[in-house]
Tab-separated table of C-alpha atoms in Angstrom:
chain	number	residue	atom	x	y	z
A	3	MET	CA	81.389	102.937	111.238
A	4	GLU	CA	80.501	101.370	114.503
A	5	GLU	CA	79.479	104.058	117.118
A	6	ASP	CA	82.722	104.738	119.340
A	7	TYR	CA	84.923	104.941	116.875
A	8	LYS	CA	88.180	106.937	117.013
A	9	PRO	CA	89.455	108.296	114.057
A	10	SER	CA	93.409	106.584	113.943
A	11	ARG	CA	96.507	108.604	112.600
A	12	GLU	CA	99.633	106.274	111.727
A	13	ALA	CA	103.060	107.547	111.197
A	14	GLN	CA	104.705	106.791	108.291
A	15	ARG	CA	107.915	104.187	108.727
A	16	ARG	CA	111.160	104.720	106.871
A	17	LEU	CA	111.665	103.543	104.026
A	18	ASN	CA	114.617	102.827	102.350
A	19	PRO	CA	115.557	104.579	98.212
A	20	PRO	CA	114.060	101.374	96.969
A	21	MET	CA	111.136	100.742	98.427
A	22	MET	CA	110.735	104.600	98.407
A	23	GLU	CA	111.070	104.563	94.247
A	24	THR	CA	108.615	101.871	94.151
A	25	VAL	CA	105.865	103.725	96.554
A	26	LYS	CA	106.237	106.672	94.101
A	27	LYS	CA	105.821	105.407	90.679
A	28	GLN	CA	103.000	103.491	92.525
A	29	ILE	CA	101.191	106.570	93.509
A	30	MET	CA	101.824	108.035	90.681
A	31	LYS	CA	99.973	105.604	88.469
A	32	LEU	CA	97.076	105.113	90.733
A	33	LEU	CA	96.846	109.437	90.187
A	34	ASP	CA	97.252	109.326	86.672
A	35	VAL	CA	94.213	106.617	86.134
A	36	GLY	CA	92.200	108.532	88.579
A	37	MET	CA	92.006	105.340	91.351
A	38	ILE	CA	93.242	107.896	94.275
A	39	TYR	CA	93.550	111.934	94.482
A	40	PRO	CA	95.374	114.265	96.733
A	41	ILE	CA	93.753	114.830	100.497
A	42	SER	CA	95.163	117.030	102.933
A	43	ASP	CA	92.801	116.792	106.168
A	44	SER	CA	91.860	113.425	106.381
A	45	LYS	CA	91.935	112.004	110.247
A	46	TRP	CA	92.233	108.655	108.593
A	47	VAL	CA	95.785	107.777	107.766
A	48	TYR	CA	97.881	104.479	107.332
A	49	LEU	CA	101.067	102.590	107.124
A	50	VAL	CA	102.210	102.169	103.361
A	51	GLN	CA	103.990	98.564	103.706
A	52	VAL	CA	106.222	97.547	101.113
A	53	VAL	CA	106.922	93.625	100.617
A	54	HIS	CA	108.690	91.291	98.524
A	55	LYS	CA	106.178	90.223	95.085
A	56	LYS	CA	106.133	86.423	95.351
A	57	ALA	CA	108.208	84.743	93.286
A	58	GLY	CA	109.496	81.108	92.694
A	59	VAL	CA	111.596	78.911	94.366
A	60	THR	CA	114.788	78.408	92.236
A	61	VAL	CA	117.529	75.780	93.763
A	62	VAL	CA	121.192	77.454	93.740
A	63	GLU	CA	124.455	75.841	94.640
A	64	ASN	CA	126.587	77.297	97.942
A	65	LYS	CA	129.919	77.507	98.740
A	66	GLU	CA	129.712	74.154	100.349
A	67	GLY	CA	128.337	72.915	96.998
A	68	ASP	CA	125.175	71.856	98.269
A	69	MET	CA	122.169	72.972	96.525
A	70	VAL	CA	119.760	75.219	98.514
A	71	PRO	CA	116.591	76.198	97.549
A	72	THR	CA	115.943	80.128	97.439
A	73	ARG	CA	113.277	82.859	96.425
A	74	VAL	CA	113.738	84.522	93.789
A	75	GLN	CA	112.919	88.912	94.586
A	76	ASN	CA	111.356	89.719	91.222
A	77	GLY	CA	110.154	93.262	92.564
A	78	TRP	CA	108.214	95.096	95.454
A	79	ARG	CA	104.573	95.023	95.868
A	80	VAL	CA	102.969	98.209	98.021
A	81	CYS	CA	100.287	97.773	100.468
A	82	ILE	CA	98.335	99.741	102.682
A	83	ASP	CA	97.698	98.296	106.803
A	84	TYR	CA	94.106	98.844	107.717
A	85	ARG	CA	93.838	96.925	110.389
A	86	LYS	CA	92.466	99.969	112.833
A	87	LEU	CA	90.342	100.660	110.097
A	88	ASN	CA	88.478	97.375	109.678
A	89	ALA	CA	88.484	97.208	113.525
A	90	THR	CA	85.980	100.411	113.480
A	91	THR	CA	83.679	99.220	110.903
A	92	ARG	CA	80.716	97.318	110.867
A	93	LYS	CA	80.482	93.805	109.609
A	94	ASP	CA	79.372	92.843	106.303
A	95	HIS	CA	76.315	90.495	106.863
A	96	PHE	CA	75.764	89.581	102.896
A	97	PRO	CA	78.510	87.008	102.727
A	98	LEU	CA	79.715	86.324	99.084
A	99	THR	CA	77.856	83.545	97.048
A	100	PHE	CA	79.855	80.063	97.419
A	101	ILE	CA	82.323	79.481	94.812
A	102	ASP	CA	80.115	75.941	94.089
A	103	GLN	CA	77.124	77.823	93.466
A	104	MET	CA	78.921	80.238	91.689
A	105	LEU	CA	80.138	78.551	89.234
A	106	GLU	CA	76.844	76.566	88.643
A	107	ARG	CA	75.211	79.586	87.444
A	108	LEU	CA	78.551	80.748	85.240
A	109	ALA	CA	78.723	77.011	83.487
A	110	GLY	CA	77.850	76.848	79.822
A	111	LYS	CA	77.565	80.546	79.337
A	112	SER	CA	78.860	82.026	76.177
A	113	HIS	CA	80.450	85.113	77.494
A	114	TYR	CA	81.946	86.223	80.500
A	115	CYS	CA	83.046	89.733	82.112
A	116	PHE	CA	85.946	89.998	84.464
A	117	LEU	CA	86.361	93.252	86.354
A	118	ASP	CA	89.679	93.952	88.281
A	119	GLY	CA	90.095	97.549	89.773
A	120	PHE	CA	93.227	97.989	88.445
């Protein structure tokens, strides 16, 4: 943290019922696998955002008979807005390795392991 940081508590915006249901399901899923845990006295509280999942573009015919590209919605994605927290943290002075350097080191290996948070 920076020396002069100030804790931030953001008020949650209202979500419509389908979005709220998505948030509840995601939170229960993360609680069940132990990635998160309940806490009641945090000085840092941030907004939960719900956005459309990325989907491909489909072409459909409109009322006038024109073919119009449209984006198909295939669900919701739950995100948290950490911009205020990021503004108070110290920057990492150890950047990640360039991808071409990593690929050179991995080339020709017989086994790979990929780790993902969830």
